[in-house]
PDB file of C-alpha atoms in Angstrom:
ATOM      1  CA  MET A 903      38.083 126.398  50.780  1.00 46.00           C
ATOM      2  CA  ASP A 904      39.005 126.117  47.131  1.00 48.00           C
ATOM      3  CA  GLN A 905      42.338 125.627  45.389  1.00 48.00           C
ATOM      4  CA  ASN A 906      44.002 126.500  48.677  1.00 86.00           C
ATOM      5  CA  ILE A 907      43.304 122.869  49.618  1.00 91.00           C
ATOM      6  CA  ILE A 908      46.037 121.756  47.230  1.00 94.00           C
ATOM      7  CA  ASP A 909      48.411 124.439  48.520  1.00 94.00           C
ATOM      8  CA  LEU A 910      47.763 123.243  52.073  1.00 91.00           C
ATOM      9  CA  ILE A 911      48.527 119.638  51.129  1.00 92.00           C
ATOM     10  CA  ILE A 912      51.693 120.619  49.256  1.00 94.00           C
ATOM     11  CA  ASP A 913      52.885 122.574  52.307  1.00 92.00           C
ATOM     12  CA  GLU A 914      52.616 119.365  54.340  1.00 89.00           C
ATOM     13  CA  ILE A 915      54.121 117.091  51.694  1.00 89.00           C
ATOM     14  CA  THR A 916      57.192 119.274  51.247  1.00 92.00           C
ATOM     15  CA  LYS A 917      58.074 118.469  54.868  1.00 90.00           C
ATOM     16  CA  HIS A 918      58.750 114.940  53.596  1.00 86.00           C
ATOM     17  CA  PRO A 919      61.187 115.144  50.659  1.00 88.00           C
ATOM     18  CA  GLU A 920      60.941 111.388  50.127  1.00 85.00           C
ATOM     19  CA  ILE A 921      57.384 111.847  48.828  1.00 86.00           C
ATOM     20  CA  SER A 922      57.177 112.967  45.229  1.00 91.00           C
ATOM     21  CA  TYR A 923      54.226 114.804  43.753  1.00 94.00           C
ATOM     22  CA  ARG A 924      53.140 116.669  40.681  1.00 96.00           C
ATOM     23  CA  ARG A 925      50.635 119.470  40.217  1.00 97.00           C
ATOM     24  CA  PRO A 926      49.619 119.298  36.541  1.00 96.00           C
ATOM     25  CA  ASN A 927      47.244 122.243  36.938  1.00 95.00           C
ATOM     26  CA  ALA A 928      45.663 124.423  39.630  1.00 92.00           C
ATOM     27  CA  ASN A 929      42.878 121.896  40.298  1.00 94.00           C
ATOM     28  CA  GLU A 930      44.805 118.636  40.354  1.00 96.00           C
ATOM     29  CA  LEU A 931      47.445 117.055  42.589  1.00 96.00           C
ATOM     30  CA  GLU A 932      49.181 113.698  42.167  1.00 95.00           C
ATOM     31  CA  ILE A 933      51.144 112.143  45.034  1.00 92.00           C
ATOM     32  CA  PHE A 934      53.253 109.188  43.959  1.00 90.00           C
ATOM     33  CA  GLY A 935      53.751 106.007  45.926  1.00 83.00           C
ATOM     34  CA  SER A 936      57.099 104.290  46.040  1.00 73.00           C
ATOM     35  CA  PRO A 937      57.623 100.736  44.733  1.00 69.00           C
ATOM     36  CA  ALA A 938      57.516  99.498  48.343  1.00 69.00           C
ATOM     37  CA  GLN A 939      54.382 101.494  49.182  1.00 66.00           C
ATOM     38  CA  GLY A 940      52.601 100.910  45.925  1.00 69.00           C
ATOM     39  CA  PHE A 941      49.727 103.311  45.433  1.00 84.00           C
ATOM     40  CA  ASP A 942      49.351 106.808  44.103  1.00 90.00           C
ATOM     41  CA  ILE A 943      46.956 109.472  45.361  1.00 92.00           C
ATOM     42  CA  THR A 944      45.204 111.852  42.984  1.00 95.00           C
ATOM     43  CA  LEU A 945      43.054 114.785  44.038  1.00 96.00           C
ATOM     44  CA  TYR A 946      40.775 116.792  41.763  1.00 96.00           C
ATOM     45  CA  ILE A 947      39.283 120.034  43.095  1.00 94.00           C
ATOM     46  CA  ASP A 948      36.133 121.434  41.510  1.00 92.00           C
ATOM     47  CA  ILE A 949      33.435 123.969  42.370  1.00 88.00           C
ATOM     48  CA  ARG A 950      30.751 121.298  42.824  1.00 89.00           C
ATOM     49  CA  GLU A 951      32.776 118.585  44.529  1.00 93.00           C
ATOM     50  CA  ASN A 952      36.230 117.154  45.052  1.00 95.00           C
ATOM     51  CA  MET A 953      37.379 113.692  44.030  1.00 96.00           C
ATOM     52  CA  LEU A 954      40.073 111.681  45.767  1.00 96.00           C
ATOM     53  CA  ILE A 955      41.558 108.613  44.067  1.00 94.00           C
ATOM     54  CA  PHE A 956      43.704 105.919  45.700  1.00 88.00           C
ATOM     55  CA  ASP A 957      44.861 103.311  43.229  1.00 78.00           C
ATOM     56  CA  GLN A 958      41.584 101.991  41.740  1.00 82.00           C
ATOM     57  CA  PHE A 959      39.245 103.423  44.384  1.00 89.00           C
ATOM     58  CA  HIS A 960      37.735 106.894  44.428  1.00 93.00           C
ATOM     59  CA  TRP A 961      35.591 109.028  46.718  1.00 94.00           C
ATOM     60  CA  HIS A 962      33.569 112.173  46.094  1.00 96.00           C
ATOM     61  CA  TYR A 963      33.487 114.962  48.671  1.00 96.00           C
ATOM     62  CA  ASP A 964      31.143 117.937  48.778  1.00 95.00           C
ATOM     63  CA  ASN A 965      32.597 121.386  49.326  1.00 91.00           C
ATOM     64  CA  THR A 966      31.402 121.626  52.913  1.00 93.00           C
ATOM     65  CA  GLU A 967      33.747 122.159  55.825  1.00 92.00           C
ATOM     66  CA  GLU A 968      32.978 118.700  57.227  1.00 96.00           C
ATOM     67  CA  GLU A 969      33.524 116.908  53.912  1.00 95.00           C
ATOM     68  CA  ILE A 970      36.755 118.804  53.216  1.00 92.00           C
ATOM     69  CA  ASP A 971      38.039 117.936  56.708  1.00 93.00           C
ATOM     70  CA  ASP A 972      37.211 114.264  56.076  1.00 94.00           C
ATOM     71  CA  MET A 973      39.029 114.403  52.743  1.00 94.00           C
ATOM     72  CA  LEU A 974      42.120 116.055  54.259  1.00 91.00           C
ATOM     73  CA  ASN A 975      42.193 113.459  57.047  1.00 90.00           C
ATOM     74  CA  GLN A 976      42.015 110.667  54.472  1.00 90.00           C
ATOM     75  CA  ILE A 977      44.855 112.201  52.459  1.00 88.00           C
ATOM     76  CA  THR A 978      46.983 112.638  55.573  1.00 85.00           C
ATOM     77  CA  TYR A 979      46.407 109.028  56.586  1.00 83.00           C
ATOM     78  CA  ALA A 980      47.283 107.816  53.087  1.00 82.00           C
ATOM     79  CA  TYR A 981      50.487 109.787  52.620  1.00 76.00           C
ATOM     80  CA  LEU A 982      51.670 108.883  56.122  1.00 73.00           C
ATOM     81  CA  ASP A 983      51.234 105.293  54.977  1.00 72.00           C
ATOM     82  CA  LEU A 984      53.501 106.120  52.044  1.00 69.00           C
ATOM     83  CA  LEU A 985      56.164 107.112  54.550  1.00 70.00           C
ATOM     84  CA  GLY A 986      56.063 103.594  55.959  1.00 65.00           C
TER      85      GLY A 986
END
């Protein structure tokens, strides 16, 4: 997988219009928390690795199928939390 990761996430997010996001460039995605659910999610995609940021915490993921699956699961869990 490559930049299609962000496209895949956006396809899921658009099913929930109450979640706002921004894609500043092809390799970056920002998902914004609401005042009640107060954290943002930022994802950076790169050839070497991917970085996922929640609030002040961040994780690095290799570009292996297992690591990408773990990252997508973490993102799904986090944005479902944003839904309340």
